[in-house]
mmCIF file of C-alpha atoms in Angstrom:
data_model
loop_
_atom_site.group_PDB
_atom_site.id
_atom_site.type_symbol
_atom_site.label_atom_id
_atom_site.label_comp_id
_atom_site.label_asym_id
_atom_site.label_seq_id
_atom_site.Cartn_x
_atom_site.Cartn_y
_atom_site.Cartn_z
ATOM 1 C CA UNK S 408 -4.896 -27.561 7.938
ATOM 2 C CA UNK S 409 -1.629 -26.388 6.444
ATOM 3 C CA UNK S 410 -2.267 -22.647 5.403
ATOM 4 C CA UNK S 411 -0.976 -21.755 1.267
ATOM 5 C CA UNK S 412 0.564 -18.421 2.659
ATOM 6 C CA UNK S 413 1.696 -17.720 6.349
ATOM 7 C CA UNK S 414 1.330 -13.685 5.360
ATOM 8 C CA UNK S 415 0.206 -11.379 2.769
ATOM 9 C CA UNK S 416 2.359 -8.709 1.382
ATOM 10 C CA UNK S 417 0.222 -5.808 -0.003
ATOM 11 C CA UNK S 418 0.945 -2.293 -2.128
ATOM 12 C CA UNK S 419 -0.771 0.677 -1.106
ATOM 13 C CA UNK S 420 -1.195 2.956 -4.028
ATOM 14 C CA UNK S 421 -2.995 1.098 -6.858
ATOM 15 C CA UNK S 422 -4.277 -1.465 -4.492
ATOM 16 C CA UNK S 423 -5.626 0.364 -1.657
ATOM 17 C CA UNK S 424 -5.437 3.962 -1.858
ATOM 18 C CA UNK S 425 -6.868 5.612 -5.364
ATOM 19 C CA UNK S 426 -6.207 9.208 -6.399
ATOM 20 C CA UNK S 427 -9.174 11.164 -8.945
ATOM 21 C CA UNK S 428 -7.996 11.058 -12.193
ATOM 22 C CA UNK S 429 -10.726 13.525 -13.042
ATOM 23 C CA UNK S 430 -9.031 16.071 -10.752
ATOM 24 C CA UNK S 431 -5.647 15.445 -11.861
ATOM 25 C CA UNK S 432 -6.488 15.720 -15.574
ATOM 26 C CA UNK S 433 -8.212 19.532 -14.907
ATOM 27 C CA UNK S 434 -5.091 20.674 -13.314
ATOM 28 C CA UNK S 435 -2.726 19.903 -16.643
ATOM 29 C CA UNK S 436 -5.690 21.105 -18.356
ATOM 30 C CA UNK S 437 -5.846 24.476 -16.274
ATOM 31 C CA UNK S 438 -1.999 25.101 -16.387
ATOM 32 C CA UNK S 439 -2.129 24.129 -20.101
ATOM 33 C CA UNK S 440 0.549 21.221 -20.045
ATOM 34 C CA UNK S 441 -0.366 17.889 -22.152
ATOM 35 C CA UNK S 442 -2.541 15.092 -20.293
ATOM 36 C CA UNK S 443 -0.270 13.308 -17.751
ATOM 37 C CA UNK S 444 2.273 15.531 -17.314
ATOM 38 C CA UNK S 445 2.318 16.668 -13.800
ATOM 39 C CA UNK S 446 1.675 12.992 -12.768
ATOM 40 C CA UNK S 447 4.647 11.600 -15.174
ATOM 41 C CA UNK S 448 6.819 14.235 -14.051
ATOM 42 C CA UNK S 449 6.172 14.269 -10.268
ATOM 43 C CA UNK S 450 6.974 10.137 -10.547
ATOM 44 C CA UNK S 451 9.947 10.381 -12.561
ATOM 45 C CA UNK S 452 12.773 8.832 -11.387
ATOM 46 C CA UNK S 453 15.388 12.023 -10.663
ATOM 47 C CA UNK S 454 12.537 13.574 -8.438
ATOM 48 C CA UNK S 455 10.255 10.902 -6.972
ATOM 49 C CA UNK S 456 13.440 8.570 -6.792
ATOM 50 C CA UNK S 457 15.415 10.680 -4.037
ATOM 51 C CA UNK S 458 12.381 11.063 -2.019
ATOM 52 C CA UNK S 459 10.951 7.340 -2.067
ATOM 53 C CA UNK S 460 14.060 6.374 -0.554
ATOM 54 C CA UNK S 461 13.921 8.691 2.188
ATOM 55 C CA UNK S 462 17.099 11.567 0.698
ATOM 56 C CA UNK S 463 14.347 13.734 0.964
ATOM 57 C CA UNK S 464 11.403 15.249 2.233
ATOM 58 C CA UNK S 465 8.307 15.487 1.057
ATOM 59 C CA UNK S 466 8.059 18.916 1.373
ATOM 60 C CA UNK S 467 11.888 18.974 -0.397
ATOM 61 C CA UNK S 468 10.084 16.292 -2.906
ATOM 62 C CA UNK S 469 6.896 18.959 -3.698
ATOM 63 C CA UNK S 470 9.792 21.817 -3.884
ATOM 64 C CA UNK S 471 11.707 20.367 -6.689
ATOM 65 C CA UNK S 472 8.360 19.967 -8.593
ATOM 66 C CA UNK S 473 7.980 23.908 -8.235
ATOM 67 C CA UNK S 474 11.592 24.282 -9.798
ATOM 68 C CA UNK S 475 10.613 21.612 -12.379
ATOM 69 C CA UNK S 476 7.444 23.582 -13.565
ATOM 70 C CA UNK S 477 8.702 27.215 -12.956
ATOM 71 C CA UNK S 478 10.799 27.394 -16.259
ATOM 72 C CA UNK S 479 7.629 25.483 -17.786
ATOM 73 C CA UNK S 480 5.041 27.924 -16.694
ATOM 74 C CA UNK S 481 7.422 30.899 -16.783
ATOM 75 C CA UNK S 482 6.450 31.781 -13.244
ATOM 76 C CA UNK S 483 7.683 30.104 -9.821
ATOM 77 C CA UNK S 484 4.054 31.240 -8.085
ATOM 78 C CA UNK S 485 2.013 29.624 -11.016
ATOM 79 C CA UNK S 486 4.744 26.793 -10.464
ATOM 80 C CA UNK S 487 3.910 26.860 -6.828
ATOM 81 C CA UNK S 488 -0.012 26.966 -6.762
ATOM 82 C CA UNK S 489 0.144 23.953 -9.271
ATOM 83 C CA UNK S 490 1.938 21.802 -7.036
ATOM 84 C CA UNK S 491 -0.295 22.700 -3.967
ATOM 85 C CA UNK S 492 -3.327 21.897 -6.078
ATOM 86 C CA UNK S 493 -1.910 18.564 -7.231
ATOM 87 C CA UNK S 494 -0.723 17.961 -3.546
ATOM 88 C CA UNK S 495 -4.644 18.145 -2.440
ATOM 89 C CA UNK S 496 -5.903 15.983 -5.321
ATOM 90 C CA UNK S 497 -8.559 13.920 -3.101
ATOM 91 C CA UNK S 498 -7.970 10.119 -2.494
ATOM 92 C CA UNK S 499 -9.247 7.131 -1.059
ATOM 93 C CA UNK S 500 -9.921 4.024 -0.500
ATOM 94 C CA UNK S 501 -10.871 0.962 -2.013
ATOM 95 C CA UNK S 502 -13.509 -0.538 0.915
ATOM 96 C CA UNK S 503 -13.675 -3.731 -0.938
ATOM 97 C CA UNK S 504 -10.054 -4.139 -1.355
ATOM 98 C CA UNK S 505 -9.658 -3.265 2.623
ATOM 99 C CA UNK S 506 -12.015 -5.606 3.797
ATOM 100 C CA UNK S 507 -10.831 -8.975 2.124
ATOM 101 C CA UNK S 508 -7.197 -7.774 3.535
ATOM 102 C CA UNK S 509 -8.981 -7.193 6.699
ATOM 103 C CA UNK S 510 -10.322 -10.818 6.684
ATOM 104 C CA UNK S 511 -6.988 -12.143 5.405
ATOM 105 C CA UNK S 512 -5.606 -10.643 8.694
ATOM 106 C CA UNK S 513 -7.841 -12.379 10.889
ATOM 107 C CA UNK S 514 -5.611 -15.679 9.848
ATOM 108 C CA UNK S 515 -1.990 -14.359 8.925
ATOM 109 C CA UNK S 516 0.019 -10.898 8.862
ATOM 110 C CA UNK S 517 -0.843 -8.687 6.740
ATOM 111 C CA UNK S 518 1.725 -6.055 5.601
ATOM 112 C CA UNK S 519 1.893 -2.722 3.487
ATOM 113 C CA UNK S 520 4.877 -2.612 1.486
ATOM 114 C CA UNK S 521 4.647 1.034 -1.139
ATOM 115 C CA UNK S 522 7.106 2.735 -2.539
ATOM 116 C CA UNK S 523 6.057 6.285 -0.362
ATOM 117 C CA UNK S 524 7.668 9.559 0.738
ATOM 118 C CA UNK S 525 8.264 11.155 4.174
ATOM 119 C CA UNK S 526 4.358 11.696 4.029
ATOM 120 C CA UNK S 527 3.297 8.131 4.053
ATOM 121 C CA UNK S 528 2.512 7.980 8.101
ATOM 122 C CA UNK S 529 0.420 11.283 7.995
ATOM 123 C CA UNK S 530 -1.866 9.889 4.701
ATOM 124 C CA UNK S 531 -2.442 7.098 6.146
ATOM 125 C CA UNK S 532 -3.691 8.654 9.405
ATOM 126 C CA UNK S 533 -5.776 11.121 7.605
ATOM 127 C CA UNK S 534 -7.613 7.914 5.565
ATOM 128 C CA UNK S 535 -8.519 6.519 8.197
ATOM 129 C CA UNK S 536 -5.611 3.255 7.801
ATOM 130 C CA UNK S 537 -3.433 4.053 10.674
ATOM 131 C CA UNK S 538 -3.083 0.487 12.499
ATOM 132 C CA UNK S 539 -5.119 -1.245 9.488
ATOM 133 C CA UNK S 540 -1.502 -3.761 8.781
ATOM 134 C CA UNK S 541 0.732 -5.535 11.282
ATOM 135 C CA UNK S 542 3.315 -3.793 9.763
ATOM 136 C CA UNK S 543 4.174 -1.007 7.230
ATOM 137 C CA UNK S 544 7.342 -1.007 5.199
ATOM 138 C CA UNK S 545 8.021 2.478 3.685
ATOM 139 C CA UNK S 546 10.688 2.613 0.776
ATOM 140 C CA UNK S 547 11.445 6.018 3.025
ATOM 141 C CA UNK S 548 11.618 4.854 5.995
ATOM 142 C CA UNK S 549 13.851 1.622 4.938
ATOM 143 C CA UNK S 550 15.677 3.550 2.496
ATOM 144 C CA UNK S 551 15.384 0.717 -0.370
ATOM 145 C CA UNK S 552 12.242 0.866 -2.791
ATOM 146 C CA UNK S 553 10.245 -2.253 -4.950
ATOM 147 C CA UNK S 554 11.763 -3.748 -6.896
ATOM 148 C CA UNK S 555 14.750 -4.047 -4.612
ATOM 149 C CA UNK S 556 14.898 -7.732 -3.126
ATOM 150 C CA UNK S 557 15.612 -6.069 0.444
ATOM 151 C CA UNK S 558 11.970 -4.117 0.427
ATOM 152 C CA UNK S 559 10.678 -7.654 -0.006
ATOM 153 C CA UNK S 560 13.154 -9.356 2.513
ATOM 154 C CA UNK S 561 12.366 -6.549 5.309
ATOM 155 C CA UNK S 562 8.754 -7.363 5.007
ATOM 156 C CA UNK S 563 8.798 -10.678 5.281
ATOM 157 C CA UNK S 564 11.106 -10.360 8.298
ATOM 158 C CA UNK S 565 8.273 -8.130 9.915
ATOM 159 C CA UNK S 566 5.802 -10.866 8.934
ATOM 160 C CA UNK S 567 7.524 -13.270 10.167
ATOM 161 C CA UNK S 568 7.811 -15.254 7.293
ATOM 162 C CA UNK S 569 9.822 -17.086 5.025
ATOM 163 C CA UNK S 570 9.685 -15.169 1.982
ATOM 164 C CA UNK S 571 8.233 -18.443 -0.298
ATOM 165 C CA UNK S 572 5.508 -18.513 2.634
ATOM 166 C CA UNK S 573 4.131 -14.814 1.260
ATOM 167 C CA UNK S 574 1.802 -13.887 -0.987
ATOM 168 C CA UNK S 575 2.666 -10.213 -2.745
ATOM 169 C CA UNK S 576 0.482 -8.197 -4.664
ATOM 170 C CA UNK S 577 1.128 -5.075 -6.604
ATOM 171 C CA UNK S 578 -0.205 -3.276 -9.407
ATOM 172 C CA UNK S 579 2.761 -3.133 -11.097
ATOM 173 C CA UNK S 580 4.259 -6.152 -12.870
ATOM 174 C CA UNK S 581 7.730 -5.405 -12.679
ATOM 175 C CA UNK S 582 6.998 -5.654 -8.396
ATOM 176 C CA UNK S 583 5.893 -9.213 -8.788
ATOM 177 C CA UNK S 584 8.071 -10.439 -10.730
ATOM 178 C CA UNK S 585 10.827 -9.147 -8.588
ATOM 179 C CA UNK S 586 8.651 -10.688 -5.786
ATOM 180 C CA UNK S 587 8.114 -13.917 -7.652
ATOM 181 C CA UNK S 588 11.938 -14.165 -8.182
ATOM 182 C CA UNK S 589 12.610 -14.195 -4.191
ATOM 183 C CA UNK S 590 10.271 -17.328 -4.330
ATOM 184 C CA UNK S 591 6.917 -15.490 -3.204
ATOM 185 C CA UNK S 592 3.697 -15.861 -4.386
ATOM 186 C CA UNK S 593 3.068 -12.619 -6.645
ATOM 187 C CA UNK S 594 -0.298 -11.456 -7.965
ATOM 188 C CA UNK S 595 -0.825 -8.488 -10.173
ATOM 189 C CA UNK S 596 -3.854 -6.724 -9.262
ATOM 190 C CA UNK S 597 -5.886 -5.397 -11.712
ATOM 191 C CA UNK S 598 -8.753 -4.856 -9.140
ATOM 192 C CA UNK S 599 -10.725 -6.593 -6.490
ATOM 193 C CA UNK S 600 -11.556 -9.928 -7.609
ATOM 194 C CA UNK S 601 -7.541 -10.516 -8.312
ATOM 195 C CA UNK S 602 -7.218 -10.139 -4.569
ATOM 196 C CA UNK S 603 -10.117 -12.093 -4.081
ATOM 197 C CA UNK S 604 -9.433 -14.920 -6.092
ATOM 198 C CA UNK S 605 -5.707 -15.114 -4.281
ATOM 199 C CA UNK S 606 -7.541 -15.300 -1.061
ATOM 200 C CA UNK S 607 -9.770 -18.005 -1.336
ATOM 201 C CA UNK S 608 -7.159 -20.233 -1.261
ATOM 202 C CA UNK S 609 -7.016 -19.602 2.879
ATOM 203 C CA UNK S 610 -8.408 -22.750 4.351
ATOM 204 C CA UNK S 611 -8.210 -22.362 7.971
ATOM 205 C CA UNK S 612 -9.626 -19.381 10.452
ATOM 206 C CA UNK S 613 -6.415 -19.645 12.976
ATOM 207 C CA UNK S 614 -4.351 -16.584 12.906
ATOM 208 C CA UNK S 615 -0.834 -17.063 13.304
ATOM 209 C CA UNK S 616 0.860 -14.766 16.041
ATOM 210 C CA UNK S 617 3.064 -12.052 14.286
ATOM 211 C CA UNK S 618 6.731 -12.272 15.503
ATOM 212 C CA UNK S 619 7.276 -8.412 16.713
#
């Protein structure tokens, strides 16, 4: 039987990987900043934008978030022990999100494509996700970040597939749709069952080699 998708295209953070809210909230809370700033300002674009394409370091990422809050807090150490507590804000992993992509890759390729730093490689090692994909495409590592067609076009290559033969998914709509535009297949995940409901379609248990 003719398979719907010949490989699956899959985000990291959002999808797989989870950070505590909980945790994140206290340390605005303790450093007496509004709810969400540390978060919206550690994502903006003029600081996470330079490091998800690989200008930057992490570390050079995390040190221009300690300029960013000095002036803020009035103090570069308070400035500094912020960012090293919102650095070790715990994570993890969805298991039921890894396991359907772990059955998915018993038929087809399954790739990571995440907008990341320099630290991506290390995280996933520590999680317990080193050699979980056929491939990982790393907006640092490629230097080009979703919703850039390229991202999309480099992961398919590493698939080795067409791109209208892939299925994306992404928490983020704006990823789709840039996805969707290239021809692929683009769900927006709202949690497991999305993923689920996008895999079902697989009708055959033959894995197709992955082109290396």
């Amino acid at each position: 039987m003719t398979l719907p998708f010949d490989a699956v295209l899959c985000d990291f953070d959002g999808v797989l990987r989870f950070h505590d809210p909980v945790a994140q909230a206290r340390i605005d809370e303790t450093y007496g900043l509004a709810p969400g700033t540390i978060l919206k300002t550690a994502l903006s674009p003029a600081l996470m934008g330079p490091a998800s394409l690989g200008l930057i370091t992490c570390e050079e990422w995390e040190a221009s978030l300690v300029t960013a809050f000095a002036d803020v807090l009035g103090s570069a150490g308070r400035a500094a022990r912020l960012v090293e507590e919102f650095a070790a804000v715990p994570s993890w992993i969805d298991e039921e999100a890894r396991g359907l992509l772990a059955e998915a890759r018993r038929r087809v390729p399954v790739v990571l494509v995440t907008n990341a730093t320099t630290r991506l490689e290390e995280d996933l090692n520590r999680l317990g996700m080193a050699g979980f994909a056929d491939a990982v495409v790393s907006s640092a590592r490629v230097g080009v970040a979703k919703p850039d067609r390229r991202i999309y076009e480099i992961a398919a290559e590493r698939a080795g597939a067409a791109v209208e033969r892939c299925l994306f998914v992404d928490d983020r709509p704006e990823n789709v749709a840039a996805a969707a535009a290239l021809g692929m297949t683009g769900v927006v995940y709202g949690g497991p069952a999305d993923l689920h409901a996008a895999l079902a379609n697989f009708e055959s248990p033959a894995r197709r080699d992955l082109e290396r």
